[in-house]
Short mmCIF file of C-alpha atoms and ligand atoms in Angstrom, two decimals:
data_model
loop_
_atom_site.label_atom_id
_atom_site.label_comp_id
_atom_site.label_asym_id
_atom_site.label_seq_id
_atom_site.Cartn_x
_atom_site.Cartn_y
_atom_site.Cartn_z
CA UNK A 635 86.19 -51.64 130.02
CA UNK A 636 85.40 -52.28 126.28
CA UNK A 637 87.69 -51.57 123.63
CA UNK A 638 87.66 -47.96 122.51
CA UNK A 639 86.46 -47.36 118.60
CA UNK A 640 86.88 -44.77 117.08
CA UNK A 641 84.55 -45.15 114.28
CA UNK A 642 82.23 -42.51 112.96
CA UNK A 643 79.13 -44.54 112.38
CA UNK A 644 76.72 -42.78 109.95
CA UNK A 645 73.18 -43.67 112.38
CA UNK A 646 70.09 -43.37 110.75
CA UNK A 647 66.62 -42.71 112.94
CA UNK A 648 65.00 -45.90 113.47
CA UNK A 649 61.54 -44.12 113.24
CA UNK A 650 61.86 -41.73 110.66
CA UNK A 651 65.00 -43.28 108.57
CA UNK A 652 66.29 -39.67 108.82
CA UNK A 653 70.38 -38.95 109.69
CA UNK A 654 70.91 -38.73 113.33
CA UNK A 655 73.96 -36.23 114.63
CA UNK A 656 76.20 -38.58 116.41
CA UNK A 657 79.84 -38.99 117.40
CA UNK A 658 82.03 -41.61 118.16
CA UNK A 659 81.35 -42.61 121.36
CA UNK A 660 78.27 -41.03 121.62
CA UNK A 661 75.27 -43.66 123.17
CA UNK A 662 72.59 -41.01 123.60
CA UNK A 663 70.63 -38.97 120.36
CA UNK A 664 67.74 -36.94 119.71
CA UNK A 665 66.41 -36.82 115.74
CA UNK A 666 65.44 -33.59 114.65
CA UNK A 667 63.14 -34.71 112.19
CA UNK A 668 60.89 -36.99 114.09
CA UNK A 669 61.32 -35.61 117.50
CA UNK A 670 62.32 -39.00 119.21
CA UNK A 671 65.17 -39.86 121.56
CA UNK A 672 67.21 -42.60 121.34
CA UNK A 673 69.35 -44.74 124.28
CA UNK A 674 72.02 -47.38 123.08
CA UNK A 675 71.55 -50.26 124.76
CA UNK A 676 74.99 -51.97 125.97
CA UNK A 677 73.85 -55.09 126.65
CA UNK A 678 71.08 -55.57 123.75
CA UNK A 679 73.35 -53.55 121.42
CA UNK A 680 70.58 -51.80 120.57
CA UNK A 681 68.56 -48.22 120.34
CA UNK A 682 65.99 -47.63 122.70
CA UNK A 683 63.39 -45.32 122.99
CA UNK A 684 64.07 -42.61 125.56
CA UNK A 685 61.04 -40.00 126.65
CA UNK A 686 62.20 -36.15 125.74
CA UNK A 687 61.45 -32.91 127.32
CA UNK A 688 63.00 -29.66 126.78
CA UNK A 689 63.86 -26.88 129.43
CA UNK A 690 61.78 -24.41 128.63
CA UNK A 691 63.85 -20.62 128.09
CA UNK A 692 61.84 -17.67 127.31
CA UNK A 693 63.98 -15.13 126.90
CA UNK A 694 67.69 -16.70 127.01
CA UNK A 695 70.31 -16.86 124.09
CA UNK A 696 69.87 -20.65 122.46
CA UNK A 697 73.03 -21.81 121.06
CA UNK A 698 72.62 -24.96 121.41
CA UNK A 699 70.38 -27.82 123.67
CA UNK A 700 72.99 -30.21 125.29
CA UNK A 701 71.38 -33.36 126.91
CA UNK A 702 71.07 -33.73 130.32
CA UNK A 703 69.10 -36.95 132.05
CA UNK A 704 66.08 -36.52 134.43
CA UNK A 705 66.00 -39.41 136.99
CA UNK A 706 63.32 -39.65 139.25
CA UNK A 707 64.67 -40.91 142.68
CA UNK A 708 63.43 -41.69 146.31
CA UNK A 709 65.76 -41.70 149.01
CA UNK A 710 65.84 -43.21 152.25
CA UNK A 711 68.04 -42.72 155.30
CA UNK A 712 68.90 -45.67 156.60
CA UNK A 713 71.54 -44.36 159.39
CA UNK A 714 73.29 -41.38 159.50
CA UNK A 715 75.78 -39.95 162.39
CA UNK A 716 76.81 -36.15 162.18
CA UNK A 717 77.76 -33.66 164.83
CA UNK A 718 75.53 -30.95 163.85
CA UNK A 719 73.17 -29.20 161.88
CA UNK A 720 71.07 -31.20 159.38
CA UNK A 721 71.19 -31.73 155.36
CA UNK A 722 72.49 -28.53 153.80
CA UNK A 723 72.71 -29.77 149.97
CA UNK A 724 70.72 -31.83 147.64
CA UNK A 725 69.86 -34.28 150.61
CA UNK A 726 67.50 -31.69 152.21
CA UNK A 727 65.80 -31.13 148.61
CA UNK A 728 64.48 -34.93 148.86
CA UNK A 729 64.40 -35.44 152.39
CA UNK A 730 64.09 -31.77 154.33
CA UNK A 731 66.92 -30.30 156.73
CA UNK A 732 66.00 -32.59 159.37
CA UNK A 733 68.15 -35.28 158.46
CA UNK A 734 67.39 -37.63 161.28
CA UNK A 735 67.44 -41.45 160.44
CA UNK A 736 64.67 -43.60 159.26
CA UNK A 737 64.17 -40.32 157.69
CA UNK A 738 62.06 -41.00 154.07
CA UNK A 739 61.85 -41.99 151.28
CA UNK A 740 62.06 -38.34 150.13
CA UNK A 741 60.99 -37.88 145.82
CA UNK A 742 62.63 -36.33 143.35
CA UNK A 743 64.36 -35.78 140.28
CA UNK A 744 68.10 -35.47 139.60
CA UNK A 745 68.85 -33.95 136.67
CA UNK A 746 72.38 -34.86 135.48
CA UNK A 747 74.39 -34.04 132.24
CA UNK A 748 74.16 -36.91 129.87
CA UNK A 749 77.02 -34.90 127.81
CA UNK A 750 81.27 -35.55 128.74
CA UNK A 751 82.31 -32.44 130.48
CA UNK A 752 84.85 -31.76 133.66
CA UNK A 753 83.41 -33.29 137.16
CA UNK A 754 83.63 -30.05 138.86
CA UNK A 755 81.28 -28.87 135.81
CA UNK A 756 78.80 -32.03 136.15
CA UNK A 757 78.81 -31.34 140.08
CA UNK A 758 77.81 -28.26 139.71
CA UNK A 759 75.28 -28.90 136.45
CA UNK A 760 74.16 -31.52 138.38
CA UNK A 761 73.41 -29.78 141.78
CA UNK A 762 72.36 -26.63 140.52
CA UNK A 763 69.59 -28.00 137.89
CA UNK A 764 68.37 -30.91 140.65
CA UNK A 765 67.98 -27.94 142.91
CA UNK A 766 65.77 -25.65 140.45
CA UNK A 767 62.27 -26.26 139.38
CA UNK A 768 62.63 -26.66 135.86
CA UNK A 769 59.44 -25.86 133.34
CA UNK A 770 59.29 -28.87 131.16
CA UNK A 771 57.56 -28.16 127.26
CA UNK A 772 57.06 -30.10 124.32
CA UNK A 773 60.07 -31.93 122.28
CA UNK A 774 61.14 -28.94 120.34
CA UNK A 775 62.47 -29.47 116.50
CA UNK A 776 65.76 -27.92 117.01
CA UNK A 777 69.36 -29.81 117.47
CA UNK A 778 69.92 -31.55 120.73
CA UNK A 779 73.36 -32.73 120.78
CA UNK A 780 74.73 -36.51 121.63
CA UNK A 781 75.74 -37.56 124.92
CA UNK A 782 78.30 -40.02 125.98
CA UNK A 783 76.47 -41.13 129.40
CA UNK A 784 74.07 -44.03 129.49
CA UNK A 785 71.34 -43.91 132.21
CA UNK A 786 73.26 -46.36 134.12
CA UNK A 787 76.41 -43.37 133.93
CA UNK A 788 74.07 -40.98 134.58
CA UNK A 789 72.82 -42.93 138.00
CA UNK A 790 76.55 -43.06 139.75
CA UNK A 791 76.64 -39.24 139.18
CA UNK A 792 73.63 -38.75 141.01
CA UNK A 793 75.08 -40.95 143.57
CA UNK A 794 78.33 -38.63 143.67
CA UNK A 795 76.86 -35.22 143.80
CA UNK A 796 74.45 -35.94 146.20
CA UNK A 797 77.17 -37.49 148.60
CA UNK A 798 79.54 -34.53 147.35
CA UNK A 799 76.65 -31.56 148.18
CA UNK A 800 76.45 -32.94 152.11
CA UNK A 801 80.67 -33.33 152.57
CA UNK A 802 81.31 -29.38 152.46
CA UNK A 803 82.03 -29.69 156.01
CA UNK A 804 83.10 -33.17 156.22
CA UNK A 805 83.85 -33.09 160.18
CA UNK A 806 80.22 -32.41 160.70
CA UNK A 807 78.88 -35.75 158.75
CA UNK A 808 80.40 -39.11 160.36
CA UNK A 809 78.15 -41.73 159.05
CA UNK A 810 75.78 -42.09 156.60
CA UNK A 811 74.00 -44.88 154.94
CA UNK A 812 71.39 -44.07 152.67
CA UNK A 813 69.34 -45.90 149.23
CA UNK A 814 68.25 -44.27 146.21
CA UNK A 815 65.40 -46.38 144.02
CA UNK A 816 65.26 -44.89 140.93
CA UNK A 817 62.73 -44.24 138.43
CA UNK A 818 62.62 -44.50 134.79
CA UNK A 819 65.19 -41.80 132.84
CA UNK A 820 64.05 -39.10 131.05
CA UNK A 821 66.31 -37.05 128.00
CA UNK A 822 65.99 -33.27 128.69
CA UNK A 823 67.29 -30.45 126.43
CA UNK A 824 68.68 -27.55 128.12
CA UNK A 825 69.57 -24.14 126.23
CA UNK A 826 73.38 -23.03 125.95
CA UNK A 827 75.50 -20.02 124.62
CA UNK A 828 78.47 -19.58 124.05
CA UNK A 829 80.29 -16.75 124.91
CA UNK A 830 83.02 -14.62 123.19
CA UNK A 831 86.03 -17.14 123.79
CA UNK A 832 84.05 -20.13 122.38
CA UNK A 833 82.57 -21.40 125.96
CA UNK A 834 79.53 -22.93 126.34
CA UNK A 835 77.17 -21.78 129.20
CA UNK A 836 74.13 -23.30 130.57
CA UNK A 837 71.44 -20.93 129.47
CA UNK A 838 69.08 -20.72 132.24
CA UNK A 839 71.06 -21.03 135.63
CA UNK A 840 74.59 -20.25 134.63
CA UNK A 841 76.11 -23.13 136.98
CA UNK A 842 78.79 -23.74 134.31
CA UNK A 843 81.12 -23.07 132.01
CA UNK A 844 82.57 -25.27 129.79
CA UNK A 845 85.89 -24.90 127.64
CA UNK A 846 85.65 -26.14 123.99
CA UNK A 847 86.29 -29.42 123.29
CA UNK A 848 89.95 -30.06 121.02
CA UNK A 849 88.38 -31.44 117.61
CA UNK A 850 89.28 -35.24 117.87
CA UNK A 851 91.13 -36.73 114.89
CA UNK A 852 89.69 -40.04 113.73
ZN1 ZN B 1421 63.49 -39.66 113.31
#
């Protein structure tokens, strides 16, 4: 664990030299102006280059794009022990419902918030927008806000809601060993609104819904 700062660093673009929204312990940004996405680098302690895409939402109130990542995976089945049924969560999206070992690899892409919210609310971002067929479009020049999750964050949250979508019925699954290679992350943008008390809802699939954040004193 690294020492918390609470500094509000004032970023500019490396591209376009234009001001980048960004809060304190934010490591992921989009810049309006220039349409690039950004990735702070831990160990380089540096800004890298991320691809964008936004969720395309003909139709739905915009408030705001919050960033989510897209992580191509492929999982594999090495051993798995249950007594009944097959995969009934995000497990059968890869893989199918026949869940039998040696099953795979299965491809994919999680799609997992990149922004700080409750777990129960990035479970359920996180299962919901893996689950749905998303149509990807062109970097858009509207605000997409910071995120506080790396790709390497984002990763062990795939991890945990694809472990947590198979454990509804946790007498049935016994034993399971399974790998997950990933692929290069992706930033996407997905549409919220907010609605009369101040909460933010996803947009598209209404999977959450997320109470406003106290404004932090720095
Ligand atoms: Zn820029």
């Amino acid at each position: 664990m690294t020492e918390a700062t609470y500094e509000l660093v004032p970023l500019d673009c490396p591209t376009c030299g234009a001001a980048v929204a960004a809060e304190g312990e934010d490591v992921v940004y989009y810049c309006t102006a220039c349409r690039n996405g950004y990735s702070f680098d831990e160990e380089r302690k540096q800004l890298e280059s991320v691809e964008v895409a936004f969720a395309l939402a003909p139709n739905v109130a915009v408030e705001s794009y919050l960033p989510f990542w897209l992580l191509p995976a492929k999982v594999t089945i090495q051993d798995r022990k249950a007594s009944g049924g097959g995969f009934s969560g995000l497990m059968s999206l890869f893989l199918g419902d026949g869940g039998e070992k040696g099953l795979g690899p299965g491809e994919g892409t999680f799609v997992v918030p990149a922004f700080h919210c409750s777990l129960a609310s990035l479970t359920a971002l996180t299962r919901a927008y893996t689950a749905h067929s998303l149509n990807l479009g062109e970097r858009l020049g509207e605000r997409l806000v910071g995120g506080r999750y790396a790709p390497g964050d984002a990763r062990k949250l795939a991890h945990y809601a694809l472990i947590a979508s198979e454990v509804g019925k946790p007498d049935t699954l016994q034993r399971l060993e399974y790998g997950i290679e990933f692929g290069e992350a992706r930033l996407l943008g997905v549409p919220f609104s907010r609605d009369e008390k101040g909460r933010l809802r996803d947009s598209l699939l209404g999977a959450a819904l997320l109470e406003p954040e106290q404004p932090t004193r720095r």
